[in-house]
Short mmCIF file of C-alpha atoms and ligand atoms in Angstrom, two decimals:
data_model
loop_
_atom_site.label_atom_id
_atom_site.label_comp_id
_atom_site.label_asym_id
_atom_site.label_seq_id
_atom_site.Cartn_x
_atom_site.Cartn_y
_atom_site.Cartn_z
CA UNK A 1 47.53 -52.44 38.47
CA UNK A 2 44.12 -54.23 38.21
CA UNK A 3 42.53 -52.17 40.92
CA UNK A 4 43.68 -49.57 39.07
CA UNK A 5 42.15 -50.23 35.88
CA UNK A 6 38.66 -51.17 37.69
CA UNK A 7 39.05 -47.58 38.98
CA UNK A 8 39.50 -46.16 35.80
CA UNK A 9 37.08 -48.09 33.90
CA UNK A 10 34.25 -47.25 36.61
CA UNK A 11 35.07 -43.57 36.62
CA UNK A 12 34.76 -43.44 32.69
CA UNK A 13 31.15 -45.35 32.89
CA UNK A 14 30.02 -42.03 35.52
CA UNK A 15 31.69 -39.57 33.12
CA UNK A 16 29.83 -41.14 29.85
CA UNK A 17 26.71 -41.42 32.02
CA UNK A 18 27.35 -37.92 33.10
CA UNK A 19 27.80 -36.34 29.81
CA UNK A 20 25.00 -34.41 28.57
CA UNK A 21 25.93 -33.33 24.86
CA UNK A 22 28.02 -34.76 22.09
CA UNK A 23 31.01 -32.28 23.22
CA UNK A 24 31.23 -33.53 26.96
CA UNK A 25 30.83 -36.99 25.50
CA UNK A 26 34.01 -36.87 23.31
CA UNK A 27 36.00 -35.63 25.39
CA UNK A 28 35.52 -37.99 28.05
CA UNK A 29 36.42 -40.53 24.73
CA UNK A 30 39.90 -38.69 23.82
CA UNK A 31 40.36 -38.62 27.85
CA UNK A 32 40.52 -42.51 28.04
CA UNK A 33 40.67 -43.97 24.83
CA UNK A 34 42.66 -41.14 22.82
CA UNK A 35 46.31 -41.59 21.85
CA UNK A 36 47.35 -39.80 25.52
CA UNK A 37 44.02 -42.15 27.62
CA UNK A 38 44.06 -42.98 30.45
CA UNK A 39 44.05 -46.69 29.05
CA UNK A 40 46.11 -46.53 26.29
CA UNK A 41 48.99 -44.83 28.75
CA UNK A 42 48.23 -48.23 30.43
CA UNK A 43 48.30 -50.52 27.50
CA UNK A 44 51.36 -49.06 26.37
CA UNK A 45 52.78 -49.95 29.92
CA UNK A 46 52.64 -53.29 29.76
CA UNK A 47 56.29 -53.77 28.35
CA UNK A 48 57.34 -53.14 31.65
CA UNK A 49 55.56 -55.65 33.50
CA UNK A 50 56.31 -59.67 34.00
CA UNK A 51 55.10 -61.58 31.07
CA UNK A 52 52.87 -63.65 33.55
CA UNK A 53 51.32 -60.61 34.59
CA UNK A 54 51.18 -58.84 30.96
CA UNK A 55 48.84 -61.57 30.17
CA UNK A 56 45.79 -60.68 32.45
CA UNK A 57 46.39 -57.00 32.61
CA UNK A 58 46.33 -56.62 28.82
CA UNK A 59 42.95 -59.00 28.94
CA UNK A 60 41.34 -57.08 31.25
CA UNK A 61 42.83 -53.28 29.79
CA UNK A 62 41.36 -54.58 26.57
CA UNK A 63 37.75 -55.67 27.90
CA UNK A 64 37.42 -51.95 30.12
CA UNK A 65 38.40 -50.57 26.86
CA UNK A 66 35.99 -52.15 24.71
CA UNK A 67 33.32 -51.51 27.70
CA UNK A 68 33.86 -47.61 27.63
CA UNK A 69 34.14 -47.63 23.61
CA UNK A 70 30.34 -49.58 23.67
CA UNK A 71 29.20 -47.16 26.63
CA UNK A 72 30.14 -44.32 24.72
CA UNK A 73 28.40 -45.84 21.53
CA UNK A 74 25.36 -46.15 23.44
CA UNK A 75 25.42 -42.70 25.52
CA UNK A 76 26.05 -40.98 22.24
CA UNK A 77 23.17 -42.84 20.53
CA UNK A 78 20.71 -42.08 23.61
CA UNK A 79 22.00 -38.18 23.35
CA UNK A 80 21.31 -38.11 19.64
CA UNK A 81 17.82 -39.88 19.95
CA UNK A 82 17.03 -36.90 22.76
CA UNK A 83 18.16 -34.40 20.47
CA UNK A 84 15.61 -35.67 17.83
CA UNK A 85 12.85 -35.53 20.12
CA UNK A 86 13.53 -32.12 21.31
CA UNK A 87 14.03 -30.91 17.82
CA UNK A 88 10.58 -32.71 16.93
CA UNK A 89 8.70 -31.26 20.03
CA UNK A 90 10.03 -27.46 18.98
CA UNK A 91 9.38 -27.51 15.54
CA UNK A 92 5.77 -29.69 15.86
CA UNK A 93 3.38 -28.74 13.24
CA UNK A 94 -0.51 -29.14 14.62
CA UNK A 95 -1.84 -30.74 11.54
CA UNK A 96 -5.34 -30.35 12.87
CA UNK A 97 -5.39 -26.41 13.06
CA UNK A 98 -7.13 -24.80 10.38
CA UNK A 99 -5.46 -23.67 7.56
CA UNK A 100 -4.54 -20.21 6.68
CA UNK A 101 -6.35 -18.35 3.87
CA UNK A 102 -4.19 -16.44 1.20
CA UNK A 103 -5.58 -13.01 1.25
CA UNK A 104 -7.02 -11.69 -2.28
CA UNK A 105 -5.60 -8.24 -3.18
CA UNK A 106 -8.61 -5.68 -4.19
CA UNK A 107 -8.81 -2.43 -6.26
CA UNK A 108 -8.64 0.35 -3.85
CA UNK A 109 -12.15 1.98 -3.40
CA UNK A 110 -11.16 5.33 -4.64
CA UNK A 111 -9.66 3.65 -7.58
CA UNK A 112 -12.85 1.60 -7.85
CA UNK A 113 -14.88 5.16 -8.40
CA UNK A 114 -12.05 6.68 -10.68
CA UNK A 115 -12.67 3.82 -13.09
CA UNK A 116 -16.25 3.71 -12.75
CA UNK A 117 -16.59 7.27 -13.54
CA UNK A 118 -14.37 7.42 -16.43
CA UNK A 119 -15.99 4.34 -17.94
CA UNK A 120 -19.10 6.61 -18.14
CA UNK A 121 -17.38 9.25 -19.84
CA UNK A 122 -16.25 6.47 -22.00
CA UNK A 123 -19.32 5.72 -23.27
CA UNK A 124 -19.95 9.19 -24.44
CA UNK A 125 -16.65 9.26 -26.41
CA UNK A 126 -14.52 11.06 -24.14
CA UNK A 127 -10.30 10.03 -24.11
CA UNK A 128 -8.68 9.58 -20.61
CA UNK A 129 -5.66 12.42 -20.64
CA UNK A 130 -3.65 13.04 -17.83
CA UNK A 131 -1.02 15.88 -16.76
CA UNK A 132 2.06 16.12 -14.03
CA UNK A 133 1.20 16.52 -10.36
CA UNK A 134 4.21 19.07 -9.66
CA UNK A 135 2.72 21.70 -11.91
CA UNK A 136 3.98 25.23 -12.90
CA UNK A 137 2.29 28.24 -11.51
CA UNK A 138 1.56 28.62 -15.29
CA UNK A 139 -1.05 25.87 -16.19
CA UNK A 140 -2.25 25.85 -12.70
CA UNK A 141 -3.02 29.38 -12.49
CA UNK A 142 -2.26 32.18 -15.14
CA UNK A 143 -3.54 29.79 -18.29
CA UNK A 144 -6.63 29.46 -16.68
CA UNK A 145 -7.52 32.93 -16.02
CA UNK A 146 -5.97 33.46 -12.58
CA UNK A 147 -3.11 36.25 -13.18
CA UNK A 148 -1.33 36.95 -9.90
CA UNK A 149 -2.78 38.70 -7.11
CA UNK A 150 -6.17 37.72 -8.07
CA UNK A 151 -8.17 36.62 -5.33
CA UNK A 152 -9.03 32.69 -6.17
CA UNK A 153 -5.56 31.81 -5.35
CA UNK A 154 -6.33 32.59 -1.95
CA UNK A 155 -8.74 30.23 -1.87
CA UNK A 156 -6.79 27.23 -3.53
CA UNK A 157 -4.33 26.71 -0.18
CA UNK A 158 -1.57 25.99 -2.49
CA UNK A 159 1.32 23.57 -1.41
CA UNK A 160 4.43 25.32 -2.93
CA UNK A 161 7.26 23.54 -4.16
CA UNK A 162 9.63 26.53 -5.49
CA UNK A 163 8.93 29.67 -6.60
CA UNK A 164 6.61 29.11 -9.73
CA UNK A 165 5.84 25.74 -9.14
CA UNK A 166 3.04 24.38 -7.04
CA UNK A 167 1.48 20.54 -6.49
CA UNK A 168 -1.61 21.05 -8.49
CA UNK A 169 -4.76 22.27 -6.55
CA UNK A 170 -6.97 20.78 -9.13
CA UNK A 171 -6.92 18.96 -12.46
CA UNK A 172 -7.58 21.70 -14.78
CA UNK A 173 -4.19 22.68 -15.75
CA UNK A 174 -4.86 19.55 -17.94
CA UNK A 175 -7.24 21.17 -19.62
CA UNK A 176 -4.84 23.73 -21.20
CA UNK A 177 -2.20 21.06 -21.45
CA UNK A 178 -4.73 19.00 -24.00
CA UNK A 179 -5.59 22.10 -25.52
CA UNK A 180 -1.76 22.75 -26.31
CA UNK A 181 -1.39 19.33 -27.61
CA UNK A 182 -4.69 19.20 -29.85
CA UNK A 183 -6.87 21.07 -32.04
CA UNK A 184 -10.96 20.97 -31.84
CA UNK A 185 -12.86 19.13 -31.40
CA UNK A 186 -11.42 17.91 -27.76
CA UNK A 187 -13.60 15.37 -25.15
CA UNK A 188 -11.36 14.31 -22.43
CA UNK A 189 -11.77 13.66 -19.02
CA UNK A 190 -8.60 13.50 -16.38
CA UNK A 191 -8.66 11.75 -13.31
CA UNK A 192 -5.97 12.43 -11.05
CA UNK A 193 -4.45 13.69 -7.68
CA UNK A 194 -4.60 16.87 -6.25
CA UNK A 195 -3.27 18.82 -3.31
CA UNK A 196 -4.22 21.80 -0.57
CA UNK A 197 -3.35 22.67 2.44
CA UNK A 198 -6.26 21.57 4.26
CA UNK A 199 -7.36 18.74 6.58
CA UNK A 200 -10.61 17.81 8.65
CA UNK A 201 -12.85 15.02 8.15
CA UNK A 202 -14.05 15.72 4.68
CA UNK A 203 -10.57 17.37 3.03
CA UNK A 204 -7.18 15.51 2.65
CA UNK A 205 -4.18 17.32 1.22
CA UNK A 206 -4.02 14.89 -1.28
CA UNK A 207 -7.47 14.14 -3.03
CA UNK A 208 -9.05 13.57 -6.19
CA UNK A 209 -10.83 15.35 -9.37
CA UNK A 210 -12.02 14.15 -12.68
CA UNK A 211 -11.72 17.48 -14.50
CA UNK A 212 -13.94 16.94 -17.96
CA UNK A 213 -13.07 19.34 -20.82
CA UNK A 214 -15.24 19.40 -24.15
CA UNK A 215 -14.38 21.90 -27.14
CA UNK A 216 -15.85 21.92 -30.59
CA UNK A 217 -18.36 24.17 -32.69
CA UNK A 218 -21.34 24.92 -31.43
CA UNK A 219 -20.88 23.38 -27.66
CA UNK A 220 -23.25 24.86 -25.58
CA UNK A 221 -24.31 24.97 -21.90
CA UNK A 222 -27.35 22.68 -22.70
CA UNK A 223 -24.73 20.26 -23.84
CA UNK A 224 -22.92 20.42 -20.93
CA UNK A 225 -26.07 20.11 -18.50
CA UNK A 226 -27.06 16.73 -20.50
CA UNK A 227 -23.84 15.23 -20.13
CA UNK A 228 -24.02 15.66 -16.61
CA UNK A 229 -26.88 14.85 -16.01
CA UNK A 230 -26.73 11.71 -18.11
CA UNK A 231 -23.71 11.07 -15.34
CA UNK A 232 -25.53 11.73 -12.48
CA UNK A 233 -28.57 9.37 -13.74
CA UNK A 234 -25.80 6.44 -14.55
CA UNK A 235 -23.73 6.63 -11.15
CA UNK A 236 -26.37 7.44 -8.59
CA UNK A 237 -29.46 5.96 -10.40
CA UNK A 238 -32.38 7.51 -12.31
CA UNK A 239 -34.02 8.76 -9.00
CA UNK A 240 -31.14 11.25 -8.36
CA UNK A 241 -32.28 14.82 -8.91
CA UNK A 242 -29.71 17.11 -10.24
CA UNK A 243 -29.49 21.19 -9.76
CA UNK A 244 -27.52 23.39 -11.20
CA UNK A 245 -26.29 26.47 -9.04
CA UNK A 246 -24.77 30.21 -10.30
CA UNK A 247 -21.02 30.17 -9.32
CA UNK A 248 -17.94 31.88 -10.30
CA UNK A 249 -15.09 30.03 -11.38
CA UNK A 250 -12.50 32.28 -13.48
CA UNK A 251 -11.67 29.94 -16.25
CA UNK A 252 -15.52 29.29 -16.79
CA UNK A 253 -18.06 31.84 -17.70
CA UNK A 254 -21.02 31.14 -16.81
CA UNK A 255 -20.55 29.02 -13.90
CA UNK A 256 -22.37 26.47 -11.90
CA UNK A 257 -22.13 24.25 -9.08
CA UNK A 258 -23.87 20.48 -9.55
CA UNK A 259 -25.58 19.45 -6.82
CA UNK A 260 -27.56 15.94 -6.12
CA UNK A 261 -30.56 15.17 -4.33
CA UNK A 262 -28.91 13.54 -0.78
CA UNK A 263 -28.06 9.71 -1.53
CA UNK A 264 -28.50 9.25 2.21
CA UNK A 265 -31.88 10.99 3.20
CA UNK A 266 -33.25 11.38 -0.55
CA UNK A 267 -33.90 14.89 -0.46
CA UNK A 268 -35.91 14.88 3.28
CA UNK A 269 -32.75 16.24 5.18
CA UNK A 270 -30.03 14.76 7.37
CA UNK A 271 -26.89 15.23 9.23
CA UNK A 272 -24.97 14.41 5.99
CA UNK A 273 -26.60 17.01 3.63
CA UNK A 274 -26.37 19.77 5.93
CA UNK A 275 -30.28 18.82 6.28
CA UNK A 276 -30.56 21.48 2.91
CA UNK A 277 -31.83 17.67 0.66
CA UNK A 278 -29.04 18.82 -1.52
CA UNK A 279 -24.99 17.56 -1.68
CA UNK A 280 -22.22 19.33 -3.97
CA UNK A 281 -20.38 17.49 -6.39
CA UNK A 282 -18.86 19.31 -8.94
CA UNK A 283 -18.05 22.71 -10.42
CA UNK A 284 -18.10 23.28 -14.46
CA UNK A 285 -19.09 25.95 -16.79
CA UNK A 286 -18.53 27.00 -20.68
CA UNK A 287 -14.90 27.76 -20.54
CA UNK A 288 -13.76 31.30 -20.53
CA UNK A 289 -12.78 32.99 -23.78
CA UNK A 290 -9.59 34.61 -21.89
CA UNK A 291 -8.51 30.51 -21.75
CA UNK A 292 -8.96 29.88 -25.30
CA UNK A 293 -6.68 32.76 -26.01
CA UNK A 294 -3.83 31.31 -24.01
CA UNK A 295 -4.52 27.77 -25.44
CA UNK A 296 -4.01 29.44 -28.73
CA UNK A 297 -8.06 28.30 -29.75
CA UNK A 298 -10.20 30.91 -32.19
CA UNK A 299 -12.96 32.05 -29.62
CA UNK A 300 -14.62 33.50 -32.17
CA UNK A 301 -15.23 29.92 -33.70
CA UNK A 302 -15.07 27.27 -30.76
CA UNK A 303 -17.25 27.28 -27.81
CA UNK A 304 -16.35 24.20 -24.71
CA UNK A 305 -17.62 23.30 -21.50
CA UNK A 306 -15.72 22.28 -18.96
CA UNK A 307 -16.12 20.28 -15.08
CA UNK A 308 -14.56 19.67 -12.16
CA UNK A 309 -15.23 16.96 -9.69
CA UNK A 310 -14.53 15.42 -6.34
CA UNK A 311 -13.49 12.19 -6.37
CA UNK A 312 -13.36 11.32 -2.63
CA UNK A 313 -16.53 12.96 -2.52
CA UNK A 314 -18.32 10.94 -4.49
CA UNK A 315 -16.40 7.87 -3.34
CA UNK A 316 -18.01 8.65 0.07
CA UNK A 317 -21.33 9.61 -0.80
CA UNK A 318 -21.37 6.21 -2.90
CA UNK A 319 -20.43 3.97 0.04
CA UNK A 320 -21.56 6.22 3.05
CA UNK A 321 -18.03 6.92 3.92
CA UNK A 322 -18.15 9.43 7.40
CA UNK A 323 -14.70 10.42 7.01
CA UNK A 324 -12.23 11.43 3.88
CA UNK A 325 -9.35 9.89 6.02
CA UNK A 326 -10.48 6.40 6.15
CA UNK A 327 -9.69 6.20 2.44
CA UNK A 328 -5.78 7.12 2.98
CA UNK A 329 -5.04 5.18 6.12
CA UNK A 330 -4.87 1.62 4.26
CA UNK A 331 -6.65 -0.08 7.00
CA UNK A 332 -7.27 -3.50 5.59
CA UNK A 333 -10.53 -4.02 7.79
CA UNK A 334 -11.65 -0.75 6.20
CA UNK A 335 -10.59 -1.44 2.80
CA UNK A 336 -11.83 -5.41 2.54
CA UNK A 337 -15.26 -4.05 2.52
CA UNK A 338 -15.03 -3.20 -1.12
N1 LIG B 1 -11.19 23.34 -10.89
C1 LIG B 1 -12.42 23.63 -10.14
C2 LIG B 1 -12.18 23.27 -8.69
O1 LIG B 1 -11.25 22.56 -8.37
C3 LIG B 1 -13.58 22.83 -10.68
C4 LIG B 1 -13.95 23.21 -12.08
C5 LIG B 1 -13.42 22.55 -13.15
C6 LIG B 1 -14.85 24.23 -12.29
C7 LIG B 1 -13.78 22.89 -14.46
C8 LIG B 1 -15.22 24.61 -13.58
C9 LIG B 1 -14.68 23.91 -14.64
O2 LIG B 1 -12.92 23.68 -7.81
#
C-alpha cells in the first residue's frame, strides 16, 4: 500500500511538471485529488485496513496529497506567470519609436480654384446660383438656341441618360434656369460639374465650368470684356495679357474665345501653349436674342453677356498640372501639395 502511494504521488509530480497549460494541469488535479483520485479512492480505503496500519497510510496519503495540491499550486502559478510574459512580449509597445502624425484634411485643389474664382465674381456683385447635373434636353439644348439636328450637339459628346435627358455638357442651362426664376437685372455666376464623352490627358468626362451670366439695360460687350479682364488681371496677375477671339457659340451672338498670354512660357512659346504664346480659357458672348425669348426676357429692352469657363483648365494652368486626371485619382501624394 505505501509503495503504492509513493508510485502514485511520483507519477502526479511528472504529470504536473509535464503539463503545459491550465487545461492539462486540472485535469491531472481532478485525476488524483478529485472526488474519483487516485488518492482519495485510497483515502477512502482505509476502512478496510488494520487500525495499526490505517495510522501511517492515512499520514502518508495525506502528506502526497498535500504535496501534489502545493505542486499543482506552484505549476499553475509558473504557467500563469509564462502566460503574462508571452502576452507582454506580443503585445510590446516600443515607446521609443516616433510617434505618428494625424493627417490634416485639405480643400481639394479644384475646389480650391472654384472658390477662388467665384470670390472674384463676388467682389463685382455677382450671386453664386446653381442648377441639376441630370438635365433635360430642354435647358441643355433647345433653351439655348440648339433645336434638334443642329450641328453643335455633335460637338457636345453628350452622355445620355433617357430619351430627353442628358448629364449636362456645360453649365449654361443655368443660365435659363436663373432667367426663369428672376427678372433683370441678373449677375450670377455657377460653378459646377459637367460631363462628355471624352478622355485624354487634358479632358475628363466629368469636369468643371463657371458659366457667368449678366442681364440688365444697357449691358454691352465692353462690359463684358472689362469684367473679364478685371478676372484675368486678379487670378493670373496684372502681367497676364488677355485676347479676345471671333467664335460661334449659338446662345451668344457675337462670340469670342478668351485667351491668356501662356502662364508657363509668358508669351515666348512652349510645349504647353502649343508654342502659339497664347492658352484658351473661356468662351462668352452677348447672349442671343432667340434665348431671351425662351427665358420669357423683352429683347427689345435687355441686353446680357454671358461666359463659360474651364475649371480644370485653369486649375492646371494655375499649378502646372500636366495631366486633367491627376485631379480625379485622389492620390494623397498628389493632392498634399496644395
Ligand atoms: N457653354 C460654352 C461651352 O461649354 C461656353 C460658353 C458659355 C460660351 C457662355 C458662351 C457663353 O463651351
Amino acid at each position: 500500500m505505501l509503495d503504492k502511494l509513493e508510485s502514485i504521488r511520483d507519477t502526479a509530480l511528472e504529470e504536473i511538471e509535464a503539463a503545459d497549460d491550465a487545461h492539462t494541469l486540472e485535469q491531472v488535479r481532478v485525476r488524483y485529488l478529485g472526488r474519483k483520485g487516485a488518492l482519495t479512492q485510497i483515502l477512502r480505503g482505509l476502512s478496510e485496513v488494520s487500525p495499526e496500519e490505517r495510522k501511517t497510510i492515512g499520514q502518508q496519503a495525506n502528506q502526497a496529497k498535500e504535496i501534489i495540491a502545493s505542486a499543482i499550486e506552484a505549476r499553475k502559478a509558473a504557467l500563469e506567470a509564462q502566460a503574462m510574459e508571452e502576452r507582454a512580449l506580443k503585445d510590446r509597445v516600443d515607446l521609443t519609436l516616433p510617434g505618428r502624425k494625424p493627417r490634416v484634411g485639405r480643400k481639394h485643389p479644384v475646389s480650391q480654384v472654384l472658390d477662388e474664382i467665384t470670390s472674384i465674381f463676388d467682389g463685382l456683385g455677382f450671386q453664386v446660383a446653381t442648377g441639376p447635373d441630370i438635365e433635360t434636353e430642354y435647358y441643355n439644348f433647345e433653351s439655348l438656341n440648339i433645336p434638334e439636328g443642329h450641328p453643335a450637339r455633335d460637338l457636345h459628346d453628350t452622355f445620355f441618360v433617357r430619351p430627353g435627358v442628358v448629364l449636362r455638357t456645360h453649365t449654361s442651362p443655368v443660365q435659363m434656369r436663373v432667367m426663369e426664376q428672376i427678372e433683370p437685372p441678373v449677375a450670377v455666376v455657377a460653378p459646377g460639374r459637367t460631363y462628355r464623352v471624352d478622355s485624354d490627358a487634358s479632358h475628363s468626362p466629368m469636369f468643371f465650368q463657371v458659366e457667368g451670366l449678366l442681364v440688365d439695360e444697357d449691358v454691352t460687350f465692353a462690359g463684358l470684356k472689362g469684367t473679364l479682364m478685371h478676372f484675368v488681371h486678379e487670378y493670373f496677375g496684372k502681367d497676364t495679357a488677355v485676347r479676345f477671339r471671333p467664335h460661334y457659340f449659338p446662345f451668344t451672338e457675337p462670340s469670342a474665345e478668351v485667351d491668356i498670354s501662356c502662364t508657363v512660357c509668358g508669351g515666348q512659346g512652349c510645349r504647353i501653349c502649343k508654342h502659339s504664346g497664347w492658352l484658351e480659357i473661356l468662351g462668352c458672348g452677348m447672349v442671343h436674342p432667340e434665348v431671351f425669348r425662351f427665358a420669357e426676357y423683352d429683347y427689345e429692352r435687355y441686353t446680357g453677356y454671358a461666359f463659360g469657363m474651364g475649371v480644370d483648365r485653369i486649375a492646371m494652368l494655375r499649378h502646372s498640372i500636366d495631366s486633367i486626371h491627376h485631379l480625379y485619382e485622389n492620390d494623397l501624394r498628389f493632392l498634399e501639395q496644395f
